[in-house]
mmCIF file of C-alpha atoms in Angstrom:
data_model
loop_
_atom_site.group_PDB
_atom_site.id
_atom_site.type_symbol
_atom_site.label_atom_id
_atom_site.label_comp_id
_atom_site.label_asym_id
_atom_site.label_seq_id
_atom_site.Cartn_x
_atom_site.Cartn_y
_atom_site.Cartn_z
ATOM 1 C CA UNK L 1 134.138 59.360 12.200
ATOM 2 C CA UNK L 2 130.749 58.431 13.633
ATOM 3 C CA UNK L 3 127.484 58.499 11.708
ATOM 4 C CA UNK L 4 124.022 58.601 13.257
ATOM 5 C CA UNK L 5 120.683 57.954 11.559
ATOM 6 C CA UNK L 6 117.290 58.695 13.088
ATOM 7 C CA UNK L 7 114.124 56.807 12.256
ATOM 8 C CA UNK L 8 110.633 56.210 13.591
ATOM 9 C CA UNK L 9 109.068 59.600 13.052
ATOM 10 C CA UNK L 10 105.590 60.040 11.684
ATOM 11 C CA UNK L 11 102.090 61.316 12.301
ATOM 12 C CA UNK L 12 100.292 60.484 15.535
ATOM 13 C CA UNK L 13 97.222 61.799 17.317
ATOM 14 C CA UNK L 14 97.468 63.651 20.606
ATOM 15 C CA UNK L 15 97.740 61.215 23.482
ATOM 16 C CA UNK L 16 99.401 58.595 21.330
ATOM 17 C CA UNK L 17 102.884 57.119 21.443
ATOM 18 C CA UNK L 18 105.858 56.904 19.142
ATOM 19 C CA UNK L 19 109.348 55.440 19.435
ATOM 20 C CA UNK L 20 112.310 57.040 17.729
ATOM 21 C CA UNK L 21 115.528 55.170 16.999
ATOM 22 C CA UNK L 22 119.061 56.488 16.569
ATOM 23 C CA UNK L 23 121.542 54.059 15.055
ATOM 24 C CA UNK L 24 125.241 54.857 15.326
ATOM 25 C CA UNK L 25 127.912 53.468 13.039
ATOM 26 C CA UNK L 26 131.574 53.988 12.278
ATOM 27 C CA UNK L 27 133.920 54.714 15.162
ATOM 28 C CA UNK L 28 131.463 54.099 17.964
ATOM 29 C CA UNK L 29 134.013 52.838 20.481
ATOM 30 C CA UNK L 30 134.658 56.337 21.833
ATOM 31 C CA UNK L 31 130.998 57.398 21.988
ATOM 32 C CA UNK L 32 130.061 57.894 25.619
ATOM 33 C CA UNK L 33 126.547 59.255 25.279
ATOM 34 C CA UNK L 34 123.805 60.462 22.994
ATOM 35 C CA UNK L 35 121.328 63.326 22.979
ATOM 36 C CA UNK L 36 117.943 63.932 21.456
ATOM 37 C CA UNK L 37 117.197 67.473 20.280
ATOM 38 C CA UNK L 38 114.135 68.850 18.576
ATOM 39 C CA UNK L 39 113.576 71.859 16.348
ATOM 40 C CA UNK L 40 110.261 73.579 15.690
ATOM 41 C CA UNK L 41 110.042 76.337 13.067
ATOM 42 C CA UNK L 42 110.252 79.690 14.800
ATOM 43 C CA UNK L 43 111.682 78.231 17.994
ATOM 44 C CA UNK L 44 115.182 77.493 19.231
ATOM 45 C CA UNK L 45 116.559 74.002 19.089
ATOM 46 C CA UNK L 46 115.835 72.248 22.376
ATOM 47 C CA UNK L 47 117.703 69.422 24.056
ATOM 48 C CA UNK L 48 115.024 67.082 25.329
ATOM 49 C CA UNK L 49 116.917 64.002 26.511
ATOM 50 C CA UNK L 50 120.431 62.682 27.092
ATOM 51 C CA UNK L 51 121.853 59.318 28.029
ATOM 52 C CA UNK L 52 125.490 58.968 29.091
ATOM 53 C CA UNK L 53 126.986 55.580 29.863
ATOM 54 C CA UNK L 54 130.693 56.298 30.355
ATOM 55 C CA UNK L 55 133.342 58.976 30.211
ATOM 56 C CA UNK L 56 134.862 61.669 32.376
ATOM 57 C CA UNK L 57 131.560 63.497 32.771
ATOM 58 C CA UNK L 58 129.991 61.696 35.733
ATOM 59 C CA UNK L 59 129.498 58.314 34.072
ATOM 60 C CA UNK L 60 126.034 56.880 33.632
ATOM 61 C CA UNK L 61 123.072 59.237 33.862
ATOM 62 C CA UNK L 62 120.048 60.519 31.980
ATOM 63 C CA UNK L 63 118.611 63.975 31.415
ATOM 64 C CA UNK L 64 115.127 65.105 30.426
ATOM 65 C CA UNK L 65 113.867 68.547 29.635
ATOM 66 C CA UNK L 66 111.008 69.750 31.812
ATOM 67 C CA UNK L 67 108.737 69.775 28.774
ATOM 68 C CA UNK L 68 109.046 65.995 28.307
ATOM 69 C CA UNK L 69 109.826 64.751 31.831
ATOM 70 C CA UNK L 70 107.516 61.901 32.762
ATOM 71 C CA UNK L 71 106.361 61.341 29.186
ATOM 72 C CA UNK L 72 109.548 60.495 27.278
ATOM 73 C CA UNK L 73 112.097 57.793 28.076
ATOM 74 C CA UNK L 74 115.576 57.482 26.590
ATOM 75 C CA UNK L 75 117.236 54.072 26.489
ATOM 76 C CA UNK L 76 120.170 52.290 24.891
ATOM 77 C CA UNK L 77 120.691 48.937 23.167
ATOM 78 C CA UNK L 78 124.419 48.310 23.534
ATOM 79 C CA UNK L 79 124.579 45.415 21.073
ATOM 80 C CA UNK L 80 122.925 47.421 18.293
ATOM 81 C CA UNK L 81 124.670 50.744 19.004
ATOM 82 C CA UNK L 82 121.207 52.256 19.067
ATOM 83 C CA UNK L 83 119.510 54.755 21.344
ATOM 84 C CA UNK L 84 115.734 55.008 21.554
ATOM 85 C CA UNK L 85 113.337 57.723 22.566
ATOM 86 C CA UNK L 86 109.988 56.369 23.714
ATOM 87 C CA UNK L 87 107.442 59.171 23.527
ATOM 88 C CA UNK L 88 104.129 58.751 25.322
ATOM 89 C CA UNK L 89 101.187 61.074 25.906
ATOM 90 C CA UNK L 90 102.200 63.108 22.904
ATOM 91 C CA UNK L 91 100.964 66.675 22.590
ATOM 92 C CA UNK L 92 100.647 68.932 19.542
ATOM 93 C CA UNK L 93 103.489 71.030 20.939
ATOM 94 C CA UNK L 94 105.761 67.993 20.578
ATOM 95 C CA UNK L 95 105.577 68.457 16.814
ATOM 96 C CA UNK L 96 109.136 69.027 15.599
ATOM 97 C CA UNK L 97 112.070 67.591 13.731
ATOM 98 C CA UNK L 98 113.903 65.339 16.158
ATOM 99 C CA UNK L 99 117.681 65.035 15.941
ATOM 100 C CA UNK L 100 120.057 62.531 17.471
ATOM 101 C CA UNK L 101 123.556 63.561 18.563
ATOM 102 C CA UNK L 102 126.464 61.257 19.366
ATOM 103 C CA UNK L 103 128.976 62.515 21.923
ATOM 104 C CA UNK L 104 132.552 61.307 21.665
ATOM 105 C CA UNK L 105 135.638 61.548 23.838
ATOM 106 C CA UNK L 106 137.945 64.386 22.794
ATOM 107 C CA UNK L 107 141.593 63.736 21.858
ATOM 108 C CA UNK L 108 142.669 65.071 25.241
ATOM 109 C CA UNK L 109 140.950 65.534 28.571
ATOM 110 C CA UNK L 110 141.139 69.330 28.345
ATOM 111 C CA UNK L 111 139.063 69.528 25.155
ATOM 112 C CA UNK L 112 135.249 69.424 24.968
ATOM 113 C CA UNK L 113 133.482 66.341 23.589
ATOM 114 C CA UNK L 114 132.965 65.947 19.865
ATOM 115 C CA UNK L 115 129.346 65.943 18.664
ATOM 116 C CA UNK L 116 127.937 64.330 15.527
ATOM 117 C CA UNK L 117 124.408 65.209 14.390
ATOM 118 C CA UNK L 118 121.960 63.074 12.468
ATOM 119 C CA UNK L 119 119.693 64.282 9.671
ATOM 120 C CA UNK L 120 116.544 64.375 11.767
ATOM 121 C CA UNK L 121 113.143 62.718 11.654
ATOM 122 C CA UNK L 122 109.801 64.522 11.552
ATOM 123 C CA UNK L 123 107.267 63.990 14.319
ATOM 124 C CA UNK L 124 103.814 65.496 13.859
ATOM 125 C CA UNK L 125 101.175 65.320 16.585
ATOM 126 C CA UNK L 126 97.651 66.205 15.534
ATOM 127 C CA UNK L 127 94.849 67.491 17.740
#
C-alpha cells in the first residue's frame, strides 16, 4: 500500500505564490506518476496537473489544466519520493482543497492503474 500526504497549503493574497508538497511512502516502487486535483465547494473535482515518469502509458510527461497552464508547475524529487506543485500568480478562483494522487502499476497490463488519494490541503487566495 502507498500513502500520500499533502502539505504547504495556506492563505495567500492574489498574485502571490505557494508551493504544495506531496510525500509518498510505503510501496512506492510501483508508483509511476502523481496527480494534483482540487475541489471547490459547489464545483466538480478538477485535475489540474499530472507528472508521469515511467510505465506503459507513454513514459515521462506532464499535464496541466487550461485553468492553471503557465502559472503552475509540477515537479518531482526522486530521492524524497515527493512531488511539488509550484503555484504562481494565484487568483481567488484557485481557492480549493488540493489533493495529491499516486498512480501505481496494476497487477496485470490489462487492468487500469491503482490510485491512492491524500487527505488534501486547503489553499485560500484572497482578493
